[in-house]
Amino acid sequence: GVNDLNGTNDTLSFIHNQNNPEVELFNTATKTIKVGLMKYMTNLVEFDKIDIIYLDSSKTEISIIDKADIWNNWTFNTGFSGFFNGEKSYSNNNYGLNFSTERIMKENKILLNGYLNNNESIYYDFESDTTFYEDGTFIVHEVDYKSKQSSNGFTIQFIKSIKEHTGIGIKLRYYSSTHNNIYRSISISPGIEYNIFPYSEATYNRLSVLYNIKPVYNQYLEETIYYHKSETLF
């Protein structure tokens, strides 16, 4: 069978609506490949081994072009992590939760994400202080020592395309962290985005650079070394 199909060439194409789910692109491409192989099969396989099934779209409720997207191009992701261990004198609990959702279109894109982290450590009978007496005796005062750290935040971003590779938008961010002495941190930052791929391919190709002007308002849990309880940074 080598070179039996030499010189037999064929080209098929199809149109894919970018607003349809990616599974539609896969299914349509698969059907097109199957149709394209028919020409070659007739030269390689005996006819009695081939069955052809034709689906008349006018007599079926199945549509391969327009399928309703019940999520309207929204995608969602969520995750949870946890770590727990302990012994007689020590225990540690650590857990985290995160989520994200986005809607990517040719005209604009919306991205939301958030997280929550918590870490708690307890040292049981932790040596706090020792009292010595004149007779040489002493007493060790033991107490439980607890260390707790938590952080949480979320980000909302909106980008509107104004040219094939350029978009403008705004980003809102909220953040809190006991480890970093942040009671609350809020920023609203306008920006401009350059997309390496054209926005017409945004549903399946994305690589972009975003520049933001970012004023930040911080409110602290404890007074900083510069005697600030709150401040605005640029």
XYZ file of C-alpha atoms in Angstrom:
234
model
C 0.000 0.000 0.000
C 3.004 2.335 0.027
C 2.481 5.351 -2.284
C -1.028 4.147 -3.235
C -2.369 7.617 -2.368
C 0.574 9.597 -3.660
C -0.702 12.765 -5.322
C -4.170 12.496 -3.781
C -4.680 15.778 -1.957
C -7.756 17.353 -0.429
C -8.488 20.357 1.783
C -11.556 20.825 3.971
C -12.373 23.768 6.233
C -15.037 24.671 8.752
C -16.266 27.766 10.602
C -16.241 27.824 14.400
C -18.159 30.376 16.467
C -15.693 31.644 19.091
C -18.517 32.105 21.588
C -19.284 28.376 21.541
C -17.606 26.065 24.105
C -14.232 24.542 23.196
C -15.829 21.085 23.090
C -17.744 22.295 20.015
C -14.452 23.106 18.301
C -13.186 19.588 19.054
C -16.375 17.868 17.854
C -16.600 19.898 14.644
C -12.909 19.311 13.855
C -13.358 15.562 14.443
C -16.334 15.401 12.071
C -14.409 17.320 9.413
C -11.471 14.914 9.646
C -13.826 11.936 9.299
C -15.414 13.424 6.173
C -11.980 14.156 4.720
C -10.867 10.554 5.222
C -13.769 9.209 3.120
C -11.980 10.061 -0.117
C -8.970 8.006 0.918
C -10.992 5.116 2.348
C -12.623 4.423 -1.026
C -9.161 3.740 -2.457
C -7.974 1.547 0.400
C -10.981 -0.390 1.739
C -13.489 -2.651 -0.024
C -16.919 -1.027 -0.361
C -18.740 -3.818 1.503
C -16.743 -2.898 4.602
C -17.901 0.739 4.615
C -21.195 2.064 6.049
C -22.262 5.676 5.476
C -24.775 7.287 7.845
C -26.269 10.656 6.836
C -27.998 12.796 9.448
C -30.509 15.205 7.926
C -30.338 18.297 10.128
C -33.893 19.238 9.108
C -35.216 16.033 10.734
C -33.267 15.988 13.952
C -33.169 18.124 17.047
C -29.376 17.912 17.212
C -27.491 21.038 16.161
C -23.712 20.985 15.804
C -23.468 24.740 15.348
C -25.620 26.384 17.982
C -25.550 24.761 21.391
C -26.733 26.793 24.346
C -24.019 27.622 26.877
C -25.868 27.607 30.202
C -22.899 29.321 31.903
C -22.701 32.124 29.319
C -18.895 31.701 28.940
C -18.242 31.841 32.696
C -15.706 29.361 34.092
C -15.214 28.527 37.775
C -12.420 27.003 39.859
C -12.175 26.350 43.577
C -9.752 24.544 45.857
C -9.193 23.597 49.483
C -6.033 22.551 51.294
C -5.453 21.477 54.871
C -2.664 20.258 57.111
C -3.113 19.064 60.674
C -0.600 17.482 63.053
C 0.073 17.309 66.755
C 1.816 15.646 69.665
C 1.790 15.930 73.437
C 3.493 19.317 73.561
C 2.610 20.814 70.196
C -0.187 21.030 67.623
C -0.583 22.814 64.308
C -3.623 23.452 62.123
C -3.288 24.948 58.666
C -6.008 25.282 56.057
C -6.694 27.366 52.979
C -9.530 28.030 50.560
C -9.313 29.657 47.130
C -11.674 30.338 44.265
C -11.620 32.017 40.870
C -14.080 32.759 38.107
C -13.659 34.442 34.750
C -15.518 35.332 31.586
C -13.349 35.831 28.500
C -14.901 37.366 25.381
C -13.639 39.179 22.305
C -15.125 42.456 23.569
C -14.059 42.256 27.232
C -12.975 39.996 30.044
C -13.887 39.789 33.721
C -11.693 38.007 36.272
C -12.440 37.431 39.955
C -10.390 35.485 42.493
C -10.135 35.226 46.241
C -8.483 33.233 49.007
C -8.566 32.537 52.742
C -5.642 31.106 54.744
C -5.376 30.281 58.437
C -2.453 28.881 60.452
C -2.612 28.163 64.193
C 0.148 26.654 66.367
C -0.154 25.779 70.066
C 2.763 24.910 72.376
C 1.457 23.204 75.519
C 3.120 23.858 78.913
C 5.424 26.392 77.278
C 8.035 27.773 79.734
C 7.056 31.340 80.478
C 9.006 32.351 83.590
C 11.068 30.859 86.400
C 10.976 32.091 90.021
C 14.034 31.401 92.233
C 13.935 31.374 96.059
C 16.696 32.033 98.649
C 16.725 28.412 99.755
C 17.766 27.397 96.257
C 14.413 26.136 95.125
C 12.611 27.467 92.108
C 9.258 27.229 90.371
C 8.786 27.111 86.611
C 5.556 28.735 85.480
C 4.280 26.903 82.430
C 1.511 28.142 80.200
C 0.189 27.301 76.751
C 1.545 29.520 73.991
C -0.664 30.087 70.954
C 0.434 31.580 67.635
C -2.194 32.386 65.025
C -1.789 33.884 61.567
C -4.471 34.524 58.980
C -4.771 36.228 55.618
C -7.532 36.756 53.096
C -8.199 38.807 50.015
C -9.919 39.097 46.681
C -9.311 40.746 43.306
C -11.767 41.933 40.653
C -10.480 42.906 37.211
C -12.283 44.199 34.124
C -10.621 44.736 30.733
C -12.319 46.299 27.690
C -10.683 45.751 24.298
C -10.287 48.944 22.252
C -8.049 47.567 19.483
C -7.084 44.127 18.221
C -4.222 43.836 20.735
C -4.905 46.661 23.214
C -7.365 47.025 26.058
C -8.041 49.312 29.014
C -9.492 48.385 32.363
C -9.553 48.650 36.121
C -8.516 46.390 38.986
C -9.880 46.349 42.555
C -7.948 44.525 45.284
C -8.660 43.903 48.973
C -6.106 42.266 51.260
C -5.699 41.475 54.966
C -2.823 39.737 56.784
C -1.936 39.414 60.477
C 1.599 38.294 59.540
C 2.211 41.533 57.614
C 0.418 43.735 60.173
C -2.289 44.621 57.633
C -5.791 45.099 59.010
C -7.022 46.056 55.570
C -5.389 47.100 52.310
C -7.455 48.494 49.438
C -6.316 49.514 45.972
C -8.169 50.669 42.861
C -5.873 50.736 39.860
C -6.681 51.716 36.261
C -4.418 50.233 33.635
C -3.714 49.348 30.030
C -3.199 45.848 28.642
C -1.322 44.633 25.593
C -2.338 41.182 24.389
C 0.218 39.206 22.373
C -2.573 37.356 20.581
C -5.487 39.265 19.011
C -8.595 39.588 21.169
C -10.525 37.649 18.520
C -8.596 34.585 19.796
C -9.073 35.447 23.468
C -11.178 32.378 24.273
C -8.326 29.970 23.510
C -5.068 32.012 23.242
C -3.994 34.388 26.012
C -0.667 36.029 26.762
C -0.804 39.638 27.916
C 1.131 42.386 29.685
C -0.789 44.676 32.063
C 0.436 48.042 33.368
C -1.400 49.568 36.355
C -1.248 52.842 38.265
C -1.738 51.596 41.804
C -2.461 53.846 44.801
C -2.877 51.713 47.954
C -4.587 52.548 51.246
C -3.238 50.528 54.203
C -4.693 50.326 57.698
C -2.436 48.542 60.195
C -3.155 46.272 63.148
C -0.331 47.810 65.188
C 1.479 51.108 64.824
C 4.421 50.806 62.418
C 8.031 51.761 63.179
C 7.241 55.053 61.419
C 4.340 55.677 63.853
C 1.656 55.102 61.244
C -1.703 53.508 61.979
C -2.750 54.037 58.362
C -1.306 55.554 55.194
C -1.772 55.902 51.441
C 1.034 54.693 49.185
C 1.694 55.310 45.490
